[in-house]
Coordinates of C-alpha atoms in Angstrom, one line a residue:
Y1128 CA -10.6 -6.8 -1.8
T1129 CA -11.1 -6.2 -5.5
R1130 CA -13.9 -4.4 -5.8
F1131 CA -13.0 -2.0 -2.9
Y1132 CA -10.3 -1.3 -5.4
E1133 CA -12.6 -0.6 -8.2
Q1134 CA -14.5 1.6 -6.0
F1135 CA -11.6 4.0 -5.3
F1136 CA -9.9 3.6 -8.0
S1137 CA -11.4 3.1 -11.2
D1138 CA -11.6 6.4 -12.6
T1139 CA -7.7 7.1 -11.9
R1140 CA -6.2 3.8 -12.2
K1141 CA -4.4 4.8 -15.5
E1142 CA -3.3 7.8 -14.2
I1143 CA -1.3 6.4 -11.3
S1144 CA 2.5 6.1 -12.1
S1145 CA 4.3 4.5 -9.2
I1146 CA 3.0 1.6 -6.3
L1147 CA 4.7 0.3 -3.5
E1148 CA 3.1 -3.0 -2.2
L1149 CA 4.7 -4.6 1.1
G1150 CA 4.5 -8.2 1.2
V1151 CA 4.4 -9.4 -2.3
G1152 CA 4.6 -13.5 -1.6
S1153 CA 4.9 -15.5 -5.0
G1154 CA 3.9 -12.4 -7.1
A1155 CA 0.4 -12.9 -8.1
S1156 CA -0.7 -9.3 -6.7
I1157 CA 1.9 -7.7 -8.5
R1158 CA 0.6 -9.3 -11.9
M1159 CA -2.4 -7.9 -10.9
W1160 CA -1.3 -4.6 -10.2
M1161 CA 0.1 -4.5 -13.4
E1162 CA -2.6 -5.0 -15.1
Y1163 CA -5.2 -2.6 -13.3
F1164 CA -2.7 0.1 -13.1
P1165 CA -1.5 -0.2 -16.7
N1166 CA 0.8 3.1 -16.6
A1167 CA 2.6 2.1 -13.2
L1168 CA 6.0 1.4 -12.2
I1169 CA 5.5 -0.9 -9.4
Y1170 CA 8.0 -1.5 -6.1
G1171 CA 7.4 -4.7 -4.2
V1172 CA 9.1 -5.3 -0.9
D1173 CA 9.3 -8.6 0.4
Q1174 CA 11.8 -10.4 2.9
N1175 CA 12.2 -13.3 0.6
E1176 CA 13.3 -13.3 -3.1
V1177 CA 10.5 -13.3 -5.9
T1178 CA 11.2 -15.6 -9.0
G1179 CA 9.6 -15.1 -12.5
D1180 CA 9.5 -12.5 -15.4
F1181 CA 7.9 -9.2 -14.2
G1182 CA 9.0 -7.3 -17.2
G1183 CA 10.7 -3.8 -16.8
R1184 CA 8.0 -2.1 -14.9
V1185 CA 8.4 -3.8 -11.5
K1186 CA 11.3 -3.6 -9.1
F1187 CA 11.7 -5.7 -6.2
H1188 CA 13.3 -4.8 -2.8
Y1189 CA 14.6 -7.3 -0.1
C1190 CA 13.9 -6.3 3.4
D1191 CA 11.4 -6.2 6.7
Q1192 CA 8.6 -4.0 6.3
T1193 CA 9.9 -2.1 9.5
D1194 CA 13.4 -1.6 8.7
E1195 CA 13.2 2.0 8.1
E1196 CA 16.9 2.6 6.7
A1197 CA 16.4 0.5 4.2
L1198 CA 13.1 1.9 3.1
N1199 CA 14.1 5.2 3.3
A1200 CA 16.9 4.3 1.4
H1201 CA 15.0 2.4 -1.7
F1202 CA 12.1 4.9 -1.5
H1203 CA 13.3 8.8 -0.1
D1204 CA 13.4 10.0 -4.0
V1205 CA 10.6 8.0 -5.3
K1206 CA 7.3 9.8 -5.9
L1207 CA 4.9 7.1 -4.6
E1208 CA 1.3 7.5 -5.2
L1209 CA -0.4 3.9 -3.9
I1210 CA 1.1 2.0 -1.0
I1211 CA -0.4 -1.0 -0.4
D1212 CA 0.4 -2.8 3.0
D1213 CA -0.2 -7.1 2.6
C1214 CA 2.8 -7.8 4.6
S1215 CA 2.5 -9.6 8.1
H1216 CA -0.9 -8.5 9.1
V1217 CA 0.8 -7.8 12.7
Q1218 CA -0.5 -4.7 14.2
E1219 CA 2.7 -3.5 15.3
K1220 CA 4.4 -4.1 12.4
T1221 CA 1.8 -2.4 10.4
M1222 CA 1.9 0.6 12.1
E1223 CA 5.7 0.9 12.1
S1224 CA 5.4 0.5 8.1
L1225 CA 2.5 3.3 8.3
K1226 CA 5.1 5.8 10.4
I1227 CA 7.9 5.1 8.2
L1228 CA 6.3 5.2 4.8
F1229 CA 3.4 7.6 5.1
P1230 CA 5.9 10.7 4.5
L1231 CA 6.6 9.2 1.8
L1232 CA 3.3 9.0 0.0
Q1233 CA 2.8 12.0 -2.7
P1234 CA 0.1 14.8 -1.5
G1235 CA -3.3 13.0 -2.4
G1236 CA -1.9 9.7 -2.7
W1237 CA -3.4 6.5 -0.7
Y1238 CA -2.0 3.9 1.7
V1239 CA -4.0 0.8 1.9
I1240 CA -3.8 -1.6 4.8
E1241 CA -5.0 -4.8 3.7
D1242 CA -6.4 -7.7 6.3
M1243 CA -6.7 -6.4 9.3
S1244 CA -8.8 -8.1 12.0
K1245 CA -12.2 -5.9 12.8
G1246 CA -11.4 -2.6 14.9
F1247 CA -7.9 -3.5 14.8
L1248 CA -7.5 0.6 15.6
D1249 CA -9.4 3.5 16.0
P1250 CA -8.5 5.9 13.3
A1251 CA -8.8 8.4 15.9
Q1252 CA -5.5 7.1 17.4
W1253 CA -3.8 7.4 14.3
A1254 CA -1.1 10.2 14.2
F1255 CA -1.7 11.8 11.0
G1256 CA -1.9 15.6 12.6
N1257 CA -4.3 18.1 12.1
G1258 CA -6.5 16.4 9.3
A1259 CA -3.7 15.0 7.3
A1260 CA -5.6 12.1 6.1
Q1261 CA -9.2 11.0 5.1
V1262 CA -9.4 7.6 6.4
H1263 CA -11.8 4.8 5.1
L1264 CA -12.6 1.7 7.0
L1265 CA -14.2 -1.0 5.2
E1266 CA -15.1 -4.4 5.8
D1267 CA -15.1 -7.7 3.9
K1268 CA -17.7 -10.6 4.1
C1269 CA -15.2 -12.8 6.0
G1270 CA -15.2 -9.9 8.8
C1271 CA -11.3 -8.4 8.2
E1272 CA -11.4 -5.0 7.6
I1273 CA -9.0 -2.8 4.8
I1274 CA -8.6 0.2 5.5
F1275 CA -7.9 3.0 2.6
I1276 CA -6.1 6.4 3.9
K1277 CA -5.8 9.5 1.9
K1278 CA -2.9 11.9 2.2
R1279 CA -4.4 15.2 2.0
K1280 CA -2.7 17.7 -0.8

């Protein structure tokens, strides 16, 4: 998906100061975000502990992607500019995370959902209310979708 991220963030990647990634696995994607977004503080959420030295720009929190209480406790006062959901890829969990975290996203920020099955949900069904977001659905070579949602200012 790197070409899609380049399409949306090549001009602003050095200006983004806060990123949250749901589902970090071994931490390889966190390392990639550290390089691509050189000025961002990066938060990772996973159920499993991540090991390794990530330096002072990375903070991990351990909880389920749908744990509303934990997510709000960790991020209610963080000015998130980019949220990336690369977690369970289960529609219900993905939509619950979106419902919890989208309100915490800064105006003008982006919410990205990776690796969804083609046609997993019609954007018209999403409850953003009165044009609160702009949605871009993109498809990779394997037929999976990556969804970029920009919160309006």
